[in-house]
Short mmCIF file of C-alpha atoms in Angstrom, two decimals:
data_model
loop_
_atom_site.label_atom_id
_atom_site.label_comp_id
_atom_site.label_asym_id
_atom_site.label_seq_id
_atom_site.Cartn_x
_atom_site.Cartn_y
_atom_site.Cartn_z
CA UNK A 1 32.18 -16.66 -32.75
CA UNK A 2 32.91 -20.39 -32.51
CA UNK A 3 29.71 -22.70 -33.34
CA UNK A 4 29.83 -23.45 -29.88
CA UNK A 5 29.83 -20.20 -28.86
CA UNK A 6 26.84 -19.70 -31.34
CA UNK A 7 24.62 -23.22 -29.85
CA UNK A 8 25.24 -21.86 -26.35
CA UNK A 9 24.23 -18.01 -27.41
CA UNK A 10 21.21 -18.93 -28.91
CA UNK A 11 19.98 -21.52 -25.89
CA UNK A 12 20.77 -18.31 -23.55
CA UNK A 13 18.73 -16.12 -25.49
CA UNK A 14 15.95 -18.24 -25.49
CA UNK A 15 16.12 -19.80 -22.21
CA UNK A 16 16.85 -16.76 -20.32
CA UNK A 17 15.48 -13.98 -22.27
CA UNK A 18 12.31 -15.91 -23.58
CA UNK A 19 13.50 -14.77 -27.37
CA UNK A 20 14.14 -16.94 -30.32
CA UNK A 21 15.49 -14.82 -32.65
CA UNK A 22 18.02 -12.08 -32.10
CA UNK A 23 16.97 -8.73 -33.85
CA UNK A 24 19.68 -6.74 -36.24
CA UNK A 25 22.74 -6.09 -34.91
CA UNK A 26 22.78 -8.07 -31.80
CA UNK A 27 24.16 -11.21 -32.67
CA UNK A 28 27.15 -9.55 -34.74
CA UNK A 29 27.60 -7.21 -31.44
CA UNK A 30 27.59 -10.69 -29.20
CA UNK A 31 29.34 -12.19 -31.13
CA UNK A 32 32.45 -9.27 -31.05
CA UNK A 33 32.63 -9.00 -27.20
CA UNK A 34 32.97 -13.02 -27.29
CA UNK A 35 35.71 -13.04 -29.22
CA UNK A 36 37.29 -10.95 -27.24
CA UNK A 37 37.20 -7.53 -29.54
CA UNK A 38 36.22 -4.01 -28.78
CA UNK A 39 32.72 -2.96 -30.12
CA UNK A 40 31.19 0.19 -31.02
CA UNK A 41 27.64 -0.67 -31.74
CA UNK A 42 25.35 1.91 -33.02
CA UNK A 43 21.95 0.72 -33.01
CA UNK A 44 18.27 2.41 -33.71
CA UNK A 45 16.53 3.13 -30.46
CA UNK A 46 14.08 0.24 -29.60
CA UNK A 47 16.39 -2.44 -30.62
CA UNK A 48 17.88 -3.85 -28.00
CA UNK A 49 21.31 -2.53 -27.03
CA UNK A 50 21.22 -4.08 -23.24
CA UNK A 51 21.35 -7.96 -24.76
CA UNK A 52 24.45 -7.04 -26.17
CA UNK A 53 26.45 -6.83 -22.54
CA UNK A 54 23.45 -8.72 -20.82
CA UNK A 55 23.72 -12.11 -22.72
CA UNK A 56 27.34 -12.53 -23.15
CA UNK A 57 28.28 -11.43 -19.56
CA UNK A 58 26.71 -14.67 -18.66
CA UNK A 59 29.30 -16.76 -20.95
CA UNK A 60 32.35 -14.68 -20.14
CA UNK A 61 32.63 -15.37 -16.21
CA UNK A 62 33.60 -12.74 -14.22
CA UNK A 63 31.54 -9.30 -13.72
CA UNK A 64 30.36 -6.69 -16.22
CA UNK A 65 30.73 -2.60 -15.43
CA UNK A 66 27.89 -0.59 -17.16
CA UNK A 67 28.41 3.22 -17.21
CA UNK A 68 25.51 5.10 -17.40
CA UNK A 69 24.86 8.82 -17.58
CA UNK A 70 21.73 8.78 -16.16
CA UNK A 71 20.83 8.09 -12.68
CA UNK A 72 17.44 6.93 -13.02
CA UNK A 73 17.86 4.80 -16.37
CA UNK A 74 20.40 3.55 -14.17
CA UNK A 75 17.70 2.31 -11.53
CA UNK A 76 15.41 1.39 -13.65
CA UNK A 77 17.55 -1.24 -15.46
CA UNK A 78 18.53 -2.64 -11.99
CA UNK A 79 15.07 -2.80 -11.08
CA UNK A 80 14.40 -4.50 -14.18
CA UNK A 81 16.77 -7.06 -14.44
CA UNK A 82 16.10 -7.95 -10.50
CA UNK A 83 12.62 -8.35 -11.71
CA UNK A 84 13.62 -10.77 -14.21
CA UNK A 85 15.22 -13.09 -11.93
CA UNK A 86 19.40 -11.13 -11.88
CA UNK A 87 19.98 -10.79 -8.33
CA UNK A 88 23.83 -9.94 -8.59
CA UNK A 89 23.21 -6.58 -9.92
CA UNK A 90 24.07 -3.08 -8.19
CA UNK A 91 24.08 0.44 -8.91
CA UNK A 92 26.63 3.09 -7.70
CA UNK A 93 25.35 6.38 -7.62
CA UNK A 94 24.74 9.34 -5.40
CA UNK A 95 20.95 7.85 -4.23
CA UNK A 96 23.05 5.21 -2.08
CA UNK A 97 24.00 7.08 1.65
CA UNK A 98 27.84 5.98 2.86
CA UNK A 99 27.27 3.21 4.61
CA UNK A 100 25.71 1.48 1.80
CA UNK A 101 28.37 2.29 -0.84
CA UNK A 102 30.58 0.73 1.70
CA UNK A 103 29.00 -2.38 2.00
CA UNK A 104 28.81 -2.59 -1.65
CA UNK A 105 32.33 -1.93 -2.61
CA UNK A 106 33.85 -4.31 0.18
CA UNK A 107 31.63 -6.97 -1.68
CA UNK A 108 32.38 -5.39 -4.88
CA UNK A 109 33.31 -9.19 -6.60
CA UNK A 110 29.65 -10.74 -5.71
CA UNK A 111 27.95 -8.67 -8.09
CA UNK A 112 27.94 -9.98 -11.82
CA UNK A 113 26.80 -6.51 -13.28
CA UNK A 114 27.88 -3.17 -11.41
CA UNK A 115 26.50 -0.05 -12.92
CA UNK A 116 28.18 2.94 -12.03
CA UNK A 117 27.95 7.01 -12.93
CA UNK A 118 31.00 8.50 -14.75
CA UNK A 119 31.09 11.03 -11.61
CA UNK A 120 31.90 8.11 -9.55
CA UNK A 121 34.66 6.88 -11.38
CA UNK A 122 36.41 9.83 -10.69
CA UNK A 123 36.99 8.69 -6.83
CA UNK A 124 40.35 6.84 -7.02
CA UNK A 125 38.88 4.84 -4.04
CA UNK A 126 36.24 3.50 -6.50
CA UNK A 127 39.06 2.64 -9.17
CA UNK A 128 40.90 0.85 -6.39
CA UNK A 129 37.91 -1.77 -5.96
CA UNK A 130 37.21 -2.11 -9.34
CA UNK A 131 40.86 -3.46 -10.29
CA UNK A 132 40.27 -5.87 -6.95
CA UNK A 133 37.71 -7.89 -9.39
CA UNK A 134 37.89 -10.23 -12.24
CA UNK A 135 36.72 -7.43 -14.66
CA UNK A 136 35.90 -9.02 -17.45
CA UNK A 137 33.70 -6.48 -19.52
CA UNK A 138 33.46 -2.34 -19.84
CA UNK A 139 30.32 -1.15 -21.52
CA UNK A 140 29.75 2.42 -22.20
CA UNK A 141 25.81 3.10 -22.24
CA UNK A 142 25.24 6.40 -24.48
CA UNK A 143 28.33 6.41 -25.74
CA UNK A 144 27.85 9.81 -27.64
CA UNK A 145 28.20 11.47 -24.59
CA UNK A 146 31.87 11.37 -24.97
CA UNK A 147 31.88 13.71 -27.95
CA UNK A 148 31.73 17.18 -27.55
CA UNK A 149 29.55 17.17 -31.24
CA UNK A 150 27.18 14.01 -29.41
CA UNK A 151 23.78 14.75 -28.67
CA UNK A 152 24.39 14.97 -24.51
CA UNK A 153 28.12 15.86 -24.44
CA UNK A 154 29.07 15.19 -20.76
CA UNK A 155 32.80 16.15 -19.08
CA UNK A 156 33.13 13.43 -17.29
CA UNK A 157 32.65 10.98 -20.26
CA UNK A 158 35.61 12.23 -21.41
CA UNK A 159 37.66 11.04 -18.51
CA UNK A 160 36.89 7.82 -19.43
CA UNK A 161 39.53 6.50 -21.67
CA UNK A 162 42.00 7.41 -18.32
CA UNK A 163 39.74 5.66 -16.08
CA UNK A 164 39.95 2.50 -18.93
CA UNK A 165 43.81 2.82 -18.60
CA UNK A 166 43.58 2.38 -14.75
CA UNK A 167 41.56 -1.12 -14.88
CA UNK A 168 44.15 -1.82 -16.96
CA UNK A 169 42.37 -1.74 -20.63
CA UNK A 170 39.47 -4.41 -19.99
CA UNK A 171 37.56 -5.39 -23.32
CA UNK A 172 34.99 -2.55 -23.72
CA UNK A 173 31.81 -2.22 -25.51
CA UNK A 174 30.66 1.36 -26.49
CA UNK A 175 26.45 1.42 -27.01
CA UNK A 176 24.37 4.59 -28.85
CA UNK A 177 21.36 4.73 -30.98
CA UNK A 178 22.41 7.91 -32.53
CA UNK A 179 25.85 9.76 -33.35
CA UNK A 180 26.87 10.82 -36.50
CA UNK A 181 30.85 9.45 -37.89
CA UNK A 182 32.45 12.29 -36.08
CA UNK A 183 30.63 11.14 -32.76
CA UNK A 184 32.13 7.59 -33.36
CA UNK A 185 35.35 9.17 -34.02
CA UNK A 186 35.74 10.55 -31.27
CA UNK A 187 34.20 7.70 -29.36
CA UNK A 188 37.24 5.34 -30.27
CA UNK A 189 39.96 7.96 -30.01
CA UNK A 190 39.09 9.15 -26.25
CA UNK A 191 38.91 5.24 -25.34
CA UNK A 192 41.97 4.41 -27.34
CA UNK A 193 40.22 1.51 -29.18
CA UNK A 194 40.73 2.52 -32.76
CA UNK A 195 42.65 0.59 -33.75
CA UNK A 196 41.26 -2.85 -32.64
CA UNK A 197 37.75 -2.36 -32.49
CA UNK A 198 34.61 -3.75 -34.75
CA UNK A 199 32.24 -1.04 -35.58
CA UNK A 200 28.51 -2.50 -35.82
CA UNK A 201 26.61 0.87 -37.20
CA UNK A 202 22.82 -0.10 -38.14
CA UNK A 203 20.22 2.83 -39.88
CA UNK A 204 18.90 5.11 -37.58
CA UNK A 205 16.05 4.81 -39.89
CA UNK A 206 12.42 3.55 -38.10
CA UNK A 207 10.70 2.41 -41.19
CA UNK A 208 6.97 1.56 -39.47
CA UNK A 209 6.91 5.39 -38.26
CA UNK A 210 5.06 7.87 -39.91
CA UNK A 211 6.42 11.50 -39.56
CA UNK A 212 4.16 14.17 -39.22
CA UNK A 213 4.45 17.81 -38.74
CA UNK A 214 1.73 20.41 -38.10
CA UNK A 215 1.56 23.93 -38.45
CA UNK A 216 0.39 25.80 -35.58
CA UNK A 217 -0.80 29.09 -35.39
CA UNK A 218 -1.58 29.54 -31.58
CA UNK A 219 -3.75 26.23 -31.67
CA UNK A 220 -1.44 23.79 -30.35
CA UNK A 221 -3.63 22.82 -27.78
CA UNK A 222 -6.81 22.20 -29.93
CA UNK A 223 -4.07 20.12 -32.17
CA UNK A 224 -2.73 18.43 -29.49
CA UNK A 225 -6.51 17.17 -28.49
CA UNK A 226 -6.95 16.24 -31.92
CA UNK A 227 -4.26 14.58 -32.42
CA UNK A 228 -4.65 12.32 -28.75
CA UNK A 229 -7.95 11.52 -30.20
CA UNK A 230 -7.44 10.35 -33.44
CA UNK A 231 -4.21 8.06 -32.27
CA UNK A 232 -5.78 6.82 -29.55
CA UNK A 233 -3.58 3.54 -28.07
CA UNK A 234 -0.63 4.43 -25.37
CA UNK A 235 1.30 7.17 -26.30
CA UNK A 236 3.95 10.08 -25.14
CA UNK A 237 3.40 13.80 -25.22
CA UNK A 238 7.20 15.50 -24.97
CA UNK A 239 7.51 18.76 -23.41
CA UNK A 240 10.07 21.34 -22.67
CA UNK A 241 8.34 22.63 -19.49
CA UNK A 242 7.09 20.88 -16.55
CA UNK A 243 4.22 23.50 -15.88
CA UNK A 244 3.13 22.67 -19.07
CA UNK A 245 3.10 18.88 -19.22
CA UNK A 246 1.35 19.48 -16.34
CA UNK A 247 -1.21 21.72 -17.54
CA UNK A 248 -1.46 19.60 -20.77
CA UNK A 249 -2.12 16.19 -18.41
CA UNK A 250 -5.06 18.10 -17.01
CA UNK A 251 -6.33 18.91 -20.09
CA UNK A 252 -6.74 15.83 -21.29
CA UNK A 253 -8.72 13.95 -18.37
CA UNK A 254 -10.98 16.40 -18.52
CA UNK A 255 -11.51 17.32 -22.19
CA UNK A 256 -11.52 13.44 -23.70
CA UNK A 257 -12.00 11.53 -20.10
CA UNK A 258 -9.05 9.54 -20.29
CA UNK A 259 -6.32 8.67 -18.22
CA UNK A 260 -2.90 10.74 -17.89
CA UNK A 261 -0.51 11.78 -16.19
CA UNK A 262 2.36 14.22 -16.22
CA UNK A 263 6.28 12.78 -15.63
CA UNK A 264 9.04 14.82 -14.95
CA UNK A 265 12.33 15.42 -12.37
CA UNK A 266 10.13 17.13 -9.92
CA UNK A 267 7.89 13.80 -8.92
CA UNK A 268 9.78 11.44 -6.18
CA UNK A 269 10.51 8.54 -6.99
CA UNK A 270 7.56 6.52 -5.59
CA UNK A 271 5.16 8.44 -8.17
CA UNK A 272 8.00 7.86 -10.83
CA UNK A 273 7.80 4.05 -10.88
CA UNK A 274 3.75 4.13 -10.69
CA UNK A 275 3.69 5.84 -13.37
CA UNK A 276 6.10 3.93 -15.01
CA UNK A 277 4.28 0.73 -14.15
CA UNK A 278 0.78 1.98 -14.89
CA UNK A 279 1.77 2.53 -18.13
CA UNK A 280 3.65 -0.34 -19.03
CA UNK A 281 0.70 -2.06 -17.80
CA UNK A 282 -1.82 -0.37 -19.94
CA UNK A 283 -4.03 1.31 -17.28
CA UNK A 284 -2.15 4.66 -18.28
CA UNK A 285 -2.63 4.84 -21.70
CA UNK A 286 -1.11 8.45 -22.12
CA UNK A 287 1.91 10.38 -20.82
CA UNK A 288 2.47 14.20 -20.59
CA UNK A 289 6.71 13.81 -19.61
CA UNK A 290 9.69 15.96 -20.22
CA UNK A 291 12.68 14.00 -21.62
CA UNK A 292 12.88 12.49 -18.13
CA UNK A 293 10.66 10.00 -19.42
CA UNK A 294 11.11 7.22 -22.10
CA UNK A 295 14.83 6.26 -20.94
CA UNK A 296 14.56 2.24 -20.19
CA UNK A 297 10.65 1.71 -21.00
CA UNK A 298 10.70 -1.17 -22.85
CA UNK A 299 6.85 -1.16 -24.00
CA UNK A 300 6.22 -2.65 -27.58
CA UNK A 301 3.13 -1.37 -28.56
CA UNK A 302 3.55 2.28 -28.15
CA UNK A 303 1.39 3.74 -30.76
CA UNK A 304 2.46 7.80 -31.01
CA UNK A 305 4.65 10.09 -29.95
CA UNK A 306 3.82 13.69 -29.92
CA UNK A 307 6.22 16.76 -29.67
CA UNK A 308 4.53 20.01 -28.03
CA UNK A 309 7.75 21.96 -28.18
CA UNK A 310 10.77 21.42 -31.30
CA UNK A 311 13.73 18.98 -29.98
CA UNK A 312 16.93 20.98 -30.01
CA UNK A 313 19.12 18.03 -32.19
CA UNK A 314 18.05 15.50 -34.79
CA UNK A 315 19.63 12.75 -32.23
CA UNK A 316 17.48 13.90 -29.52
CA UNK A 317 14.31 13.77 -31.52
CA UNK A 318 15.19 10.48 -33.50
CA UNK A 319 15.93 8.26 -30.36
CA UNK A 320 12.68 9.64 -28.49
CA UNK A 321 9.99 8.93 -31.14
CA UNK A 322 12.63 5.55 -31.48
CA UNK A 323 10.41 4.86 -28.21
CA UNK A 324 7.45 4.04 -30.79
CA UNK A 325 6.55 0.91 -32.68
CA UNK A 326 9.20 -0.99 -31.05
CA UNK A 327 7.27 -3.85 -32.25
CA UNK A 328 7.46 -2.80 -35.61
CA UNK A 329 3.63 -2.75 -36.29
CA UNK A 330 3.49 0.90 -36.97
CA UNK A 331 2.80 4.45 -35.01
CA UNK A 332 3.08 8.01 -35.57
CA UNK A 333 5.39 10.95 -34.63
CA UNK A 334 3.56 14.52 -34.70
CA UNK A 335 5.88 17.46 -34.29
CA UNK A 336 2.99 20.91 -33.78
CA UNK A 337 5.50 23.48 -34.83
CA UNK A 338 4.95 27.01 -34.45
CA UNK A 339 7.04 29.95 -36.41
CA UNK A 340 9.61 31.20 -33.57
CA UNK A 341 9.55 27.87 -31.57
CA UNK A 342 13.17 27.20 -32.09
CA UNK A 343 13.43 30.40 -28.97
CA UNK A 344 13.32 27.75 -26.14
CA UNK A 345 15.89 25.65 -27.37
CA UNK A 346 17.89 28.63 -28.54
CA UNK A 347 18.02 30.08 -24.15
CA UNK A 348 18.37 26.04 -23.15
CA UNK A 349 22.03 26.16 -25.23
CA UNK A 350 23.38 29.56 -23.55
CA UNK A 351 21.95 27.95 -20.32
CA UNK A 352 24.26 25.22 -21.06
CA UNK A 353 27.23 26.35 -22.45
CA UNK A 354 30.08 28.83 -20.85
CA UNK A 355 30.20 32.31 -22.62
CA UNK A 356 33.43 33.89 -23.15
CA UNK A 357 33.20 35.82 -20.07
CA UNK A 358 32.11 33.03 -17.58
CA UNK A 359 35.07 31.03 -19.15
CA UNK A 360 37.47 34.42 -18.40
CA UNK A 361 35.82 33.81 -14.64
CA UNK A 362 36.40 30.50 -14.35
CA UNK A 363 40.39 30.77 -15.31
CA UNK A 364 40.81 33.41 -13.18
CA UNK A 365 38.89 32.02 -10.57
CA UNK A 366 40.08 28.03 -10.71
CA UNK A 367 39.99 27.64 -6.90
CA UNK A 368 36.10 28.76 -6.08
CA UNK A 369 34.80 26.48 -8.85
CA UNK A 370 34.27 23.61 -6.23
CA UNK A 371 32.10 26.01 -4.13
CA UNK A 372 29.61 27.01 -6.96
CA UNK A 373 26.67 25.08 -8.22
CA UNK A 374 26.96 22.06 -10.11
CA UNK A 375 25.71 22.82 -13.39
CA UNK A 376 26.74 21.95 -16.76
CA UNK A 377 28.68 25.79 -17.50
CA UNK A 378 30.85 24.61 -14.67
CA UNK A 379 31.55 21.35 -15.43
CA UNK A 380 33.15 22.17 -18.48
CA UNK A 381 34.98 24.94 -17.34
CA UNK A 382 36.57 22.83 -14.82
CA UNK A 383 37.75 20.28 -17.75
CA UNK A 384 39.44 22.55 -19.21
CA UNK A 385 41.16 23.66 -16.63
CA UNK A 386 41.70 20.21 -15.08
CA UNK A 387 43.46 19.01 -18.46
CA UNK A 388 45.45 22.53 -18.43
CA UNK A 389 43.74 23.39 -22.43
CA UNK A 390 44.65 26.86 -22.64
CA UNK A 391 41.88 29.55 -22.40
CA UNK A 392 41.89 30.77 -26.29
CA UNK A 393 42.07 26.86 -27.10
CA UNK A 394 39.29 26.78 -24.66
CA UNK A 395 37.06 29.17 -25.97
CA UNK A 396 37.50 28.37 -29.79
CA UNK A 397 36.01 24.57 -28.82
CA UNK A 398 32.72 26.05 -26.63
CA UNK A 399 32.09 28.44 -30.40
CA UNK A 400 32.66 25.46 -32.32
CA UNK A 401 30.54 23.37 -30.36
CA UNK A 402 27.98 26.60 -29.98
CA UNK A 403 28.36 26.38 -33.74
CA UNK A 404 27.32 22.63 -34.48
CA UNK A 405 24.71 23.19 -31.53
CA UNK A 406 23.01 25.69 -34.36
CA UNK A 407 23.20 23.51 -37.16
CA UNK A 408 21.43 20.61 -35.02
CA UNK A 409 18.84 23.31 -34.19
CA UNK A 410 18.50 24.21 -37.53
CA UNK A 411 18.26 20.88 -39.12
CA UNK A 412 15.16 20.59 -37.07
CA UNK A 413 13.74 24.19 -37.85
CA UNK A 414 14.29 22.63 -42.00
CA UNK A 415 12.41 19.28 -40.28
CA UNK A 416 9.83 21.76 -39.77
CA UNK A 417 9.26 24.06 -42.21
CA UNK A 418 10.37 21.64 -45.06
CA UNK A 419 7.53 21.21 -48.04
CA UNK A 420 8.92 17.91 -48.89
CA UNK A 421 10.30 14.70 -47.72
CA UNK A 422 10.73 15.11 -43.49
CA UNK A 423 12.11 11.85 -43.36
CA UNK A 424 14.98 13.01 -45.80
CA UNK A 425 15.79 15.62 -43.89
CA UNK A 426 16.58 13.75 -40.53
CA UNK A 427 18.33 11.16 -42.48
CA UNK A 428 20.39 13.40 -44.18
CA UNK A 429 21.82 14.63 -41.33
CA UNK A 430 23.38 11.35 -40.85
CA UNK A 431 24.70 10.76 -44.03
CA UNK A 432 21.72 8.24 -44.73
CA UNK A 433 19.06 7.04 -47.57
CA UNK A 434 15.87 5.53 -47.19
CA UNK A 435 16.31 2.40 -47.50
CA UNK A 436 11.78 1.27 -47.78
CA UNK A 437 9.24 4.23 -47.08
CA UNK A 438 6.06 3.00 -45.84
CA UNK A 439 2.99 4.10 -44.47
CA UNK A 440 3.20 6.49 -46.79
CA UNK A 441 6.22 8.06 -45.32
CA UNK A 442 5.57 11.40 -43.54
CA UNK A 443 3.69 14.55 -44.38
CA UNK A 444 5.58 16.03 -46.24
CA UNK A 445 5.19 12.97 -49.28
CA UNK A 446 1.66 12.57 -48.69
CA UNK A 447 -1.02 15.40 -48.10
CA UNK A 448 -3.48 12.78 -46.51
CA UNK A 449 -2.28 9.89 -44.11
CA UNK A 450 -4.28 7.44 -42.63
CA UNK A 451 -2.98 5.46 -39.48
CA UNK A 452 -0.34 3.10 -39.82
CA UNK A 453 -2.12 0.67 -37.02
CA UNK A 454 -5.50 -0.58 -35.93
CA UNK A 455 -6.47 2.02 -33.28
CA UNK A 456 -8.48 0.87 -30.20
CA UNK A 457 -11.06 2.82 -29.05
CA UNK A 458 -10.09 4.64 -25.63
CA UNK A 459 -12.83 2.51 -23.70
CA UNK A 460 -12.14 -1.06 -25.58
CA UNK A 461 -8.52 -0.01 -24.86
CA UNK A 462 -8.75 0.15 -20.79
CA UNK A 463 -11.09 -2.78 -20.63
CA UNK A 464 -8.87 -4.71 -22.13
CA UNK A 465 -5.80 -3.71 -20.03
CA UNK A 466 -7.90 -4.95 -16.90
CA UNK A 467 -7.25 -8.58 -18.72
CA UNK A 468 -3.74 -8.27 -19.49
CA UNK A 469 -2.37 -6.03 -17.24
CA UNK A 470 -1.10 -9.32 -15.95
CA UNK A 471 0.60 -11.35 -18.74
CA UNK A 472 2.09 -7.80 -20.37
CA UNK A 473 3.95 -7.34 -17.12
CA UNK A 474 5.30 -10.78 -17.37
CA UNK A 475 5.95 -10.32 -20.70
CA UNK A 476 8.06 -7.15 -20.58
CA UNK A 477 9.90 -8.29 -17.36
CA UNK A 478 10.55 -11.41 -18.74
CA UNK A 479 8.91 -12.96 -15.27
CA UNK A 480 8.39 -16.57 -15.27
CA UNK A 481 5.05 -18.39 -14.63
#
């Protein structure tokens, strides 16, 4: 990056993100897509990955395409970055009816950031617009989704390196928080970047947490109250089951009298953002969610995050307690394990993947695929087929992948059960060292741990939110006085 480049980089981020430093990783990230390179940036959850498209889109001209995997981190980053003043922004996704899609594509070129589901780009109509404008950035959010060994492998990601060819090869930034080097391999090959590309790959590595696990022996719920009471300060509960995040919200309003709420896909999205803002705004101190929760809350001072039910992949379970300590002044991560646990992520993989027979089905049976539901089994099926892999070739990737999907699950079963260091485990996995352990690292170093924070009483806590409810919104929207 020319010292220009560097004054004007550094004014933007302070002028129109209210920072004064960058954190690690972004500047080296910035400073690829403004020279004009390819980027794969792998960076820890909580650090920051939307400045590195946000901030530089500003000093290349022309308009940036985001695609996201998720529709509604997709609307919440609109929503934020219309509450921070960006008013050329738009999302393309199924929530928009025709005759609004319409109006946005023939207006396509007004709009400095477009983000846009990989199930849209598969409408050649949509393609056609996009090579209409002055495209002058492609940024791939959870770029491990390519990879059939990533943490969220989707089909349609891996369409994506055609769909690049179409808009004729536009510089392209690929963003993830967690995917191990054959992720990233395959991350540059289906994008046809390797060769050209800068690979920024930070630690995945959260220092200021403290890992915990406890043993349960039908008492999760007693640990679980516990636990919420000794933290204290905002926090996440993660569950598997919406009944039971549910059930758990209940729980606690009425056995510690404090505020919560359950989050998951079955609220509308009216209840969604209330929550959302209640608790970015401190009068919700705790959350009872599913994984639909976490995705684009930018909140600092989270203080804990709990897991009721064992996270099917290191990745999944690294980048959701990520969510925690974002402003590095410490928290906790609690796994309550019970012996057998690893059962309900063991009947979410067969829901997920084709068997051999439902494969045989789908081959036979190419031409009803359209008409059946829309779930993950059949999207892959219909890959393969689409990009004529032969069946045998076929079914010897779904037992591979069936095979890593059980060494994810058991790395977190070892997480578990392990006697010694849990933070050596996860970081194993990634072919990683500690590089500090503080806080006394995690349970499994230390019998006794004390908190890694100052915790505020649950009553000191929500009077204080009543004074600055006001100047953390601000604050986390970036709003203006």
């Amino acid at each position: 990056m020319t010292n220009d480049r560097s004054i004007q980089a550094k004014k933007l981020l302070n002028d129109r993100f209210g920072f004064e430093n960058f954190r690690a990783g972004q500047e080296e990230a910035i400073s690829s897509v403004l020279e004009e390179r390819h980027a794969l940036v792998m960076l820890p959850t909580g650090t920051g990955k939307t400045l590195c498209y946000q901030l530089p889109s500003y000093l290349l001209g022309g308009s940036t395409v985001i695609i996201s995997p998720l529709l509604s981190l997709m609307e919440d980053q609109v929503e934020k970055m219309k509450s921070s003043g960006e008013k050329s922004v738009v999302a393309l996704n199924s929530f928009l009816s025709y005759s609004e899609k319409q109006t946005i594509l023939r207006n396509l070129s007004a709009y400095k950031f477009i983000f846009v589901s990989p199930e849209m780009l598969q409408q050649q109509g949509m393609i056609d617009q996009l090579k209409k404008i002055d495209l002058s950035l492609l940024v791939i959010d959870e770029a491990h989704c390519i990879s059939q060994w990533g943490m969220d492998f989707r089909a349609d990601y891996l369409k994506l390196g055609k769909v690049r060819h179409e808009l004729n090869n536009p510089l392209t930034l690929a963003l993830t928080a967690t995917a191990v080097e054959q992720v990233r391999k395959d991350i540059l090959s289906v994008l046809n970047i390797s060769s050209e590309v800068d690979q920024i790959i930070y630690p995945v590595d959260r220092p200021s947490i403290q890992l915990r696990v406890a043993e349960s022996v039908g008492d999760k719920k007693d640990q679980l109250l516990q636990a919420v009471s000794e933290f204290k300060g905002p926090g996440i509960v993660y569950f598997s089951s919406k009944k039971l995040a549910d059930e758990m919200a209940e729980l606690l309003r009425s056995q510690l009298g404090i505020p919560c709420e359950s989050y998951h896909s079955d609220l509308d999205k009216e209840d969604k953002r209330k929550i959302q803002s209640q608790f970015l705004s401190d009068t919700l101190p705790v959350i009872c969610a599913t994984s639909a929760f976490g995705m684009g809350i930018d909140k600092p001072d989270i203080r804990f995050i709990i897991h009721y039910h064992l996270p099917g992949s290191p990745e999944m379970y690294l980048q959701e307690i990520g969510r925690c300590s974002r402003d590095r002044k410490g928290g906790v991560a609690l796994l309550l394990y019970e012996n057998g646990d690893e059962a309900i992520q063991m009947r979410l993989q067969e829901n997920t993947l084709p068997d051999r027979d439902e494969l045989v089905y789908a081959y036979r049976h190419a031409d009803k695929l359209e008409s059946l539901k829309d779930d993950t089994k059949i999207n892959i099926s219909r890959h393969f087929i689409e990009q004529s892999i032969p069946f045998e070739q076929a079914a010897e990737i779904v037992e591979r992948y069936q095979t890593h999907k059980s060494v994810q699950l058991s790395t977190m079963v070892d997480y578990a059960r392990r006697k010694g260091c849990k933070r050596d485990v996860l970081l194993d996995y990634f072919a990683e060292k500690p590089e500090v352990r503080r806080n006394g690292c995690c349970s499994g170093c230390s019998r006794t741990l004390s908190l890694p924070y100052d915790p505020v009483e649950w009553p000191n806590f929500l009077q204080n939110s009543e004074d600055l409810w006001q100047d953390k919104l601000k604050f986390l929207f970036n709003l203006q006085s």
